[in-house]
Short mmCIF file of C-alpha atoms in Angstrom, two decimals:
data_model
loop_
_atom_site.label_atom_id
_atom_site.label_comp_id
_atom_site.label_asym_id
_atom_site.label_seq_id
_atom_site.Cartn_x
_atom_site.Cartn_y
_atom_site.Cartn_z
CA MET A 645 11.39 51.54 115.31
CA ALA A 646 11.71 48.28 117.18
CA GLY A 647 8.53 47.41 119.03
CA ASP A 648 6.64 50.21 117.28
CA THR A 649 3.12 48.96 117.82
CA GLY A 650 1.85 52.32 116.54
CA LEU A 651 2.27 50.77 113.10
CA PHE A 652 -1.14 49.16 113.58
CA SER A 653 -2.73 51.85 115.74
CA GLY A 654 -4.82 53.36 112.97
CA ARG A 655 -2.56 56.36 112.23
CA PRO A 656 -1.79 55.79 108.53
CA SER A 657 0.37 58.89 108.14
CA GLU A 658 2.69 57.92 110.98
CA LEU A 659 5.38 56.37 108.77
CA VAL A 660 4.85 58.44 105.61
CA GLY A 661 8.08 60.19 104.73
CA ARG A 662 10.23 57.87 106.84
CA SER A 663 12.73 55.35 105.48
CA VAL A 664 12.60 51.64 106.31
CA ALA A 665 15.32 49.27 105.05
CA GLY A 666 16.26 51.65 102.25
CA TYR A 667 12.67 52.39 101.17
CA ARG A 668 11.05 55.80 101.67
CA ILE A 669 7.38 55.34 102.55
CA GLU A 670 5.04 57.48 100.46
CA GLN A 671 1.46 56.30 101.00
CA GLU A 672 -0.52 53.60 102.78
CA LEU A 673 -2.22 51.22 100.37
CA GLY A 674 -3.96 48.81 102.75
CA ARG A 675 -3.80 47.11 106.12
CA GLY A 676 -4.90 44.02 107.94
CA GLY A 677 -4.55 42.68 111.45
CA MET A 678 -0.92 41.64 111.03
CA ALA A 679 0.48 43.75 108.17
CA VAL A 680 0.36 47.15 106.50
CA VAL A 681 1.20 47.71 102.83
CA TYR A 682 2.70 50.98 101.64
CA ARG A 683 3.71 52.46 98.35
CA ALA A 684 7.39 53.26 98.81
CA ARG A 685 10.44 54.45 96.89
CA ASP A 686 13.46 52.20 96.58
CA LEU A 687 16.24 54.70 97.35
CA ARG A 688 18.94 52.48 95.84
CA LEU A 689 17.32 51.78 92.46
CA ASP A 690 14.97 54.79 92.32
CA ARG A 691 11.84 52.75 91.64
CA THR A 692 8.40 52.47 93.19
CA VAL A 693 7.63 49.32 95.17
CA ALA A 694 4.91 47.92 97.40
CA LEU A 695 6.37 47.52 100.89
CA LYS A 696 4.63 45.23 103.36
CA LEU A 697 5.55 45.71 107.03
CA LEU A 698 4.53 42.98 109.45
CA ALA A 699 3.42 43.53 113.03
CA PRO A 700 6.45 43.94 115.35
CA GLU A 701 5.40 41.06 117.61
CA LEU A 702 5.79 38.63 114.71
CA ALA A 703 9.48 39.48 114.36
CA ARG A 704 9.99 38.50 117.99
CA ASN A 705 8.75 34.96 117.37
CA ASP A 706 11.54 32.68 116.16
CA THR A 707 9.14 30.12 114.66
CA PHE A 708 7.39 32.72 112.56
CA ARG A 709 10.63 34.39 111.48
CA GLN A 710 12.03 31.09 110.20
CA ARG A 711 8.87 30.20 108.31
CA PHE A 712 8.56 33.75 106.98
CA SER A 713 12.07 33.51 105.57
CA HIS A 714 11.41 30.10 104.00
CA GLU A 715 8.08 30.97 102.42
CA SER A 716 9.33 34.34 101.16
CA ARG A 717 12.16 32.54 99.39
CA VAL A 718 9.76 30.06 97.82
CA ALA A 719 7.43 32.85 96.68
CA ALA A 720 10.34 34.81 95.22
CA ALA A 721 11.50 31.75 93.28
CA ILE A 722 8.22 31.53 91.34
CA ASP A 723 8.67 33.34 88.04
CA HIS A 724 5.14 33.73 86.73
CA PRO A 725 3.42 36.59 84.88
CA HIS A 726 0.43 36.56 87.25
CA ILE A 727 2.30 36.43 90.57
CA VAL A 728 3.58 39.67 92.05
CA PRO A 729 7.40 39.43 92.07
CA VAL A 730 9.15 39.66 95.42
CA PHE A 731 12.26 41.86 95.27
CA GLU A 732 13.49 41.61 98.83
CA ALA A 733 12.48 40.29 102.23
CA GLY A 734 14.15 40.63 105.58
CA GLU A 735 14.24 42.23 108.99
CA THR A 736 15.21 45.73 110.04
CA ASP A 737 14.98 47.40 113.45
CA GLY A 738 12.63 44.70 114.75
CA LEU A 739 10.31 44.74 111.73
CA LEU A 740 9.85 42.06 109.10
CA TYR A 741 9.30 43.45 105.63
CA ILE A 742 8.68 42.36 102.05
CA ALA A 743 9.34 44.58 99.02
CA MET A 744 7.32 43.65 95.94
CA ARG A 745 6.50 45.04 92.52
CA TYR A 746 4.08 47.93 92.76
CA VAL A 747 1.03 47.24 90.61
CA ALA A 748 -0.82 50.33 89.42
CA GLY A 749 -4.51 49.47 89.49
CA ARG A 750 -7.07 48.28 91.97
CA ASP A 751 -7.76 45.01 93.70
CA LEU A 752 -10.70 42.83 92.74
CA ARG A 753 -12.46 43.71 96.00
CA ARG A 754 -12.70 47.37 95.00
CA LEU A 755 -13.66 46.44 91.46
CA LEU A 756 -16.57 44.30 92.67
CA ASP A 757 -17.66 46.92 95.20
CA ARG A 758 -17.75 49.54 92.45
CA GLN A 759 -19.15 47.54 89.53
CA GLY A 760 -21.06 44.68 91.10
CA PRO A 761 -21.32 41.35 89.23
CA LEU A 762 -18.97 40.99 86.27
CA ARG A 763 -19.75 39.87 82.76
CA PRO A 764 -19.06 36.16 82.30
CA GLY A 765 -16.24 36.86 79.84
CA THR A 766 -14.51 39.22 82.27
CA ALA A 767 -14.93 36.78 85.16
CA LEU A 768 -13.44 33.98 83.05
CA ARG A 769 -10.43 36.07 82.03
CA ILE A 770 -9.70 37.01 85.63
CA ALA A 771 -10.31 33.48 86.90
CA GLY A 772 -8.02 31.95 84.28
CA GLN A 773 -5.11 34.20 85.22
CA VAL A 774 -5.54 33.62 88.96
CA ALA A 775 -5.87 29.87 88.40
CA SER A 776 -2.67 29.83 86.37
CA ALA A 777 -0.83 31.63 89.19
CA LEU A 778 -2.18 29.28 91.85
CA ASP A 779 -1.30 26.14 89.92
CA ALA A 780 2.23 27.48 89.38
CA ALA A 781 2.57 28.02 93.13
CA HIS A 782 1.27 24.52 93.80
CA GLU A 783 3.95 23.08 91.51
CA HIS A 784 6.49 24.71 93.85
CA GLY A 785 4.82 23.17 96.90
CA LEU A 786 3.28 26.46 98.04
CA VAL A 787 -0.41 26.63 98.99
CA HIS A 788 -1.84 30.14 99.20
CA ARG A 789 -4.64 29.44 101.74
CA ASP A 790 -6.09 32.96 101.53
CA VAL A 791 -7.48 33.41 98.02
CA LYS A 792 -9.81 36.40 98.16
CA PRO A 793 -10.64 39.47 96.05
CA GLY A 794 -8.35 41.67 98.16
CA ASN A 795 -5.35 39.52 97.16
CA ILE A 796 -6.10 39.75 93.43
CA LEU A 797 -4.78 42.88 91.73
CA VAL A 798 -6.31 43.99 88.43
CA ALA A 799 -4.13 46.19 86.21
CA ARG A 800 -4.55 47.46 82.67
CA GLY A 801 -3.94 44.83 80.03
CA THR A 802 -2.11 45.03 76.74
CA ASP A 803 -4.89 45.19 74.13
CA SER A 804 -8.58 44.62 73.49
CA ASP A 805 -8.12 40.85 73.63
CA HIS A 806 -6.39 41.14 77.01
CA PRO A 807 -8.02 44.16 78.71
CA GLU A 808 -6.91 43.12 82.20
CA HIS A 809 -3.65 41.81 83.59
CA VAL A 810 -4.22 40.08 86.91
CA TYR A 811 -1.70 39.49 89.69
CA LEU A 812 -2.05 37.23 92.71
CA THR A 813 -0.31 38.51 95.82
CA ASP A 814 0.24 37.83 99.53
CA PHE A 815 2.13 34.52 99.41
CA GLY A 816 4.76 35.48 101.99
CA LEU A 817 2.45 35.50 105.02
CA THR A 818 0.44 32.30 105.15
CA LYS A 819 -2.08 31.31 107.76
CA LYS A 820 -0.05 28.23 108.61
CA SER A 821 2.82 30.53 109.54
CA LEU A 822 0.64 32.40 111.99
CA SER A 823 -0.85 29.26 113.51
CA LEU A 824 2.61 27.93 114.32
CA THR A 825 3.55 31.01 116.33
CA GLY A 826 0.96 30.88 119.07
CA PHE A 827 -0.75 34.04 117.80
CA THR A 828 -3.87 32.00 117.12
CA ALA A 829 -5.67 30.35 119.98
CA VAL A 830 -7.02 26.81 119.81
CA GLY A 831 -10.18 26.76 117.71
CA GLN A 832 -9.58 30.25 116.31
CA PHE A 833 -9.30 30.64 112.56
CA VAL A 834 -7.13 33.27 110.92
CA GLY A 835 -8.27 34.12 107.44
CA THR A 836 -11.14 35.49 105.39
CA LEU A 837 -14.28 33.59 106.23
CA ASP A 838 -16.17 34.14 102.98
CA TYR A 839 -13.63 32.08 101.03
CA VAL A 840 -12.27 29.52 103.50
CA ALA A 841 -12.33 25.79 102.73
CA PRO A 842 -14.00 23.39 105.20
CA GLU A 843 -10.74 21.55 105.93
CA GLN A 844 -9.10 24.81 107.00
CA ILE A 845 -11.91 25.48 109.47
CA SER A 846 -11.70 22.02 111.02
CA GLY A 847 -7.91 22.09 111.25
CA ARG A 848 -7.38 19.19 108.86
CA PRO A 849 -4.30 19.09 106.59
CA VAL A 850 -4.66 21.31 103.53
CA ASP A 851 -3.26 21.06 100.04
CA SER A 852 -3.79 22.76 96.70
CA ARG A 853 -7.47 21.83 96.68
CA CYS A 854 -8.21 24.34 99.43
CA ASP A 855 -7.17 27.00 96.90
CA VAL A 856 -9.57 25.46 94.36
CA TYR A 857 -12.33 26.04 96.92
CA GLY A 858 -11.21 29.60 97.65
CA LEU A 859 -10.98 30.47 93.95
CA ALA A 860 -14.44 29.01 93.34
CA CYS A 861 -15.85 31.23 96.10
CA VAL A 862 -14.21 34.29 94.51
CA VAL A 863 -15.45 33.49 91.00
CA TYR A 864 -18.94 32.78 92.37
CA GLU A 865 -18.92 36.29 93.85
CA CYS A 866 -17.68 37.75 90.56
CA LEU A 867 -20.75 36.32 88.81
CA ALA A 868 -23.40 36.54 91.55
CA GLY A 869 -22.35 39.76 93.27
CA HIS A 870 -21.94 38.01 96.62
CA PRO A 871 -20.05 35.00 98.05
CA PRO A 872 -21.77 31.60 97.99
CA PHE A 873 -22.55 31.63 101.72
CA ARG A 874 -24.07 34.63 103.50
CA ARG A 875 -24.89 34.39 107.19
CA ASP A 876 -25.58 36.84 110.03
CA ASP A 877 -22.56 35.92 112.15
CA ASP A 878 -19.16 34.26 111.79
CA LEU A 879 -20.10 31.00 113.52
CA ALA A 880 -23.06 30.51 111.22
CA LEU A 881 -20.82 31.22 108.22
CA LEU A 882 -18.24 28.68 109.38
CA TRP A 883 -21.02 26.12 109.85
CA ALA A 884 -22.30 26.81 106.34
CA HIS A 885 -18.89 26.20 104.76
CA GLN A 886 -18.67 22.86 106.55
CA ASN A 887 -22.23 21.61 106.25
CA ASP A 888 -24.48 23.50 103.82
CA GLU A 889 -24.66 23.01 100.08
CA PRO A 890 -23.84 26.15 98.08
CA PRO A 891 -26.94 27.81 96.64
CA PRO A 892 -27.21 27.48 92.83
CA LEU A 893 -25.51 30.41 91.13
CA THR A 894 -28.38 30.65 88.67
CA GLY A 895 -30.62 31.66 91.56
CA SER A 896 -28.76 34.97 91.68
CA ARG A 897 -27.85 35.12 87.98
CA PRO A 898 -30.76 33.42 86.16
CA GLY A 899 -29.42 34.31 82.73
CA LEU A 900 -26.49 31.91 83.06
CA PRO A 901 -26.63 28.29 81.81
CA ALA A 902 -27.77 25.75 84.38
CA ALA A 903 -24.55 23.79 83.83
CA VAL A 904 -22.60 26.34 85.89
CA ASP A 905 -24.38 25.16 89.04
CA GLU A 906 -22.87 21.69 88.69
CA VAL A 907 -19.39 23.18 88.15
CA PHE A 908 -19.60 25.21 91.34
CA ALA A 909 -21.15 22.35 93.30
CA ARG A 910 -18.08 20.25 92.51
CA ALA A 911 -15.53 23.00 93.15
CA LEU A 912 -17.20 23.81 96.48
CA ALA A 913 -17.49 20.19 97.60
CA LYS A 914 -16.92 19.61 101.32
CA ASN A 915 -14.55 16.73 100.62
CA PRO A 916 -11.38 17.88 98.79
CA ASP A 917 -11.31 14.54 96.91
CA ASP A 918 -14.53 15.56 95.14
CA ARG A 919 -13.12 18.83 93.79
CA PRO A 920 -11.23 19.38 90.51
CA ASP A 921 -7.57 18.42 90.70
CA SER A 922 -6.35 21.92 89.81
CA CYS A 923 -7.54 25.51 89.62
CA LEU A 924 -7.17 25.55 85.84
CA ALA A 925 -9.32 22.42 85.59
CA PHE A 926 -12.07 24.28 87.48
CA VAL A 927 -11.82 27.27 85.13
CA ALA A 928 -11.85 25.01 82.08
CA ALA A 929 -15.05 23.33 83.30
CA LEU A 930 -16.62 26.71 84.01
CA ARG A 931 -15.68 27.99 80.55
CA THR A 932 -17.31 24.96 78.95
CA ALA A 933 -20.45 25.44 81.04
CA LEU A 934 -20.70 29.14 80.19
CA THR A 935 -19.84 28.97 76.51
CA GLY A 936 -20.69 25.40 75.56
CA ALA A 937 -17.23 24.94 74.05
CA PRO A 938 -14.18 23.27 75.64
CA ALA A 939 -10.97 25.27 75.93
CA ALA A 940 -9.11 23.79 72.94
CA GLY A 941 -8.49 20.47 74.68
CA HIS A 942 -6.75 21.80 77.79
CA PRO A 943 -7.40 24.41 80.49
CA PRO A 944 -6.81 28.08 79.56
CA THR A 945 -3.23 29.40 79.74
CA GLN A 946 -1.89 25.96 80.69
CA VAL A 947 1.23 24.85 78.85
CA ASP A 948 0.50 22.09 76.34
CA LEU A 949 3.05 19.48 77.39
CA ARG A 950 2.61 17.66 74.09
CA ALA A 951 4.11 20.66 72.30
CA VAL A 952 6.46 21.88 75.03
CA PRO A 953 7.80 18.94 77.06
CA LEU A 954 8.33 19.71 80.71
CA GLY A 955 11.83 21.06 81.36
CA GLN A 956 12.57 22.09 77.80
CA GLY A 957 12.86 25.76 77.01
CA GLU A 958 12.88 26.75 80.67
CA PRO A 959 15.39 29.50 81.46
CA GLU A 960 18.35 28.73 83.62
CA PRO A 961 17.99 30.01 87.19
CA PRO A 962 19.74 33.35 87.74
CA PRO A 963 23.15 33.37 89.38
CA ARG A 964 23.10 33.70 93.15
CA TRP A 965 24.10 37.36 93.02
CA ALA A 966 21.17 38.17 90.71
CA GLY A 967 18.40 36.62 92.82
CA PRO A 968 16.05 38.30 95.31
CA VAL A 969 17.66 39.52 98.51
CA PHE A 970 16.81 38.06 101.90
CA GLY A 971 18.43 39.02 105.14
CA ARG A 972 18.68 41.38 108.05
CA ARG A 973 19.34 45.09 107.83
CA THR A 974 20.55 47.09 110.75
#
């Protein structure tokens, strides 16, 4: 399978039925320019997983392989209910792969395409769960950089108070990884343009606040039915992210309180210093604007450190033999 560029040739059934690194591929779930995700069967533990296979040329780049290994380990170390767990990552026959929990449901992209704008309560529930996942990643020093509806999985929740359970995915392949490999030319951006922060476009250093911007773009689309900036071509869209003020959300959703416009204006600020300090802080401000009531004194789903001091009650890390597996399979 080494050097099998047919993986990205548009023939989705090519690998169905074949085994890769101990996983039997059953169905293609989605694909992008550098990766394909399959539903697969773990032949050792007899369970269903989501298996992401990266383009063969990436495995031949030492810089990318090293960063892939590092960032996969960091992603796997984050134990959070709204982050898709990573079971295994490694290399086999010239392919880099990541095995993750399979989430039965649909991504937010398909949900929006099918239903259009969401009710404010639904948008807030989804936003709060994604924000919680992003802030947890930021605490581990990991910036997602590609927050978009396609990376947000929506599964069935537990009861009427929690009708959705949301997972954030696609931490293991960051845009910084790709830019370090030479696969992106000077001045070329790799990412999803509808949700990209201005500092990413200009090549400035990025931190957690670029994810605040990306999340705000996603939540704006959840409420308006479209991203904040719509232009006829990519260059115009990039220019808009860097220079144009976001149109007021109430222009597309006039029934919402006018206070939401100020919340989005801050979260979509061109200067990262002008944005909220965290994703949960953005969601808390949006909740207050939509409902007129603050979220009980702290952002939704955030641990109250007055009641649970940091470091207390946290489980011990698993023994080395019980952690996710990373390595090379031959």
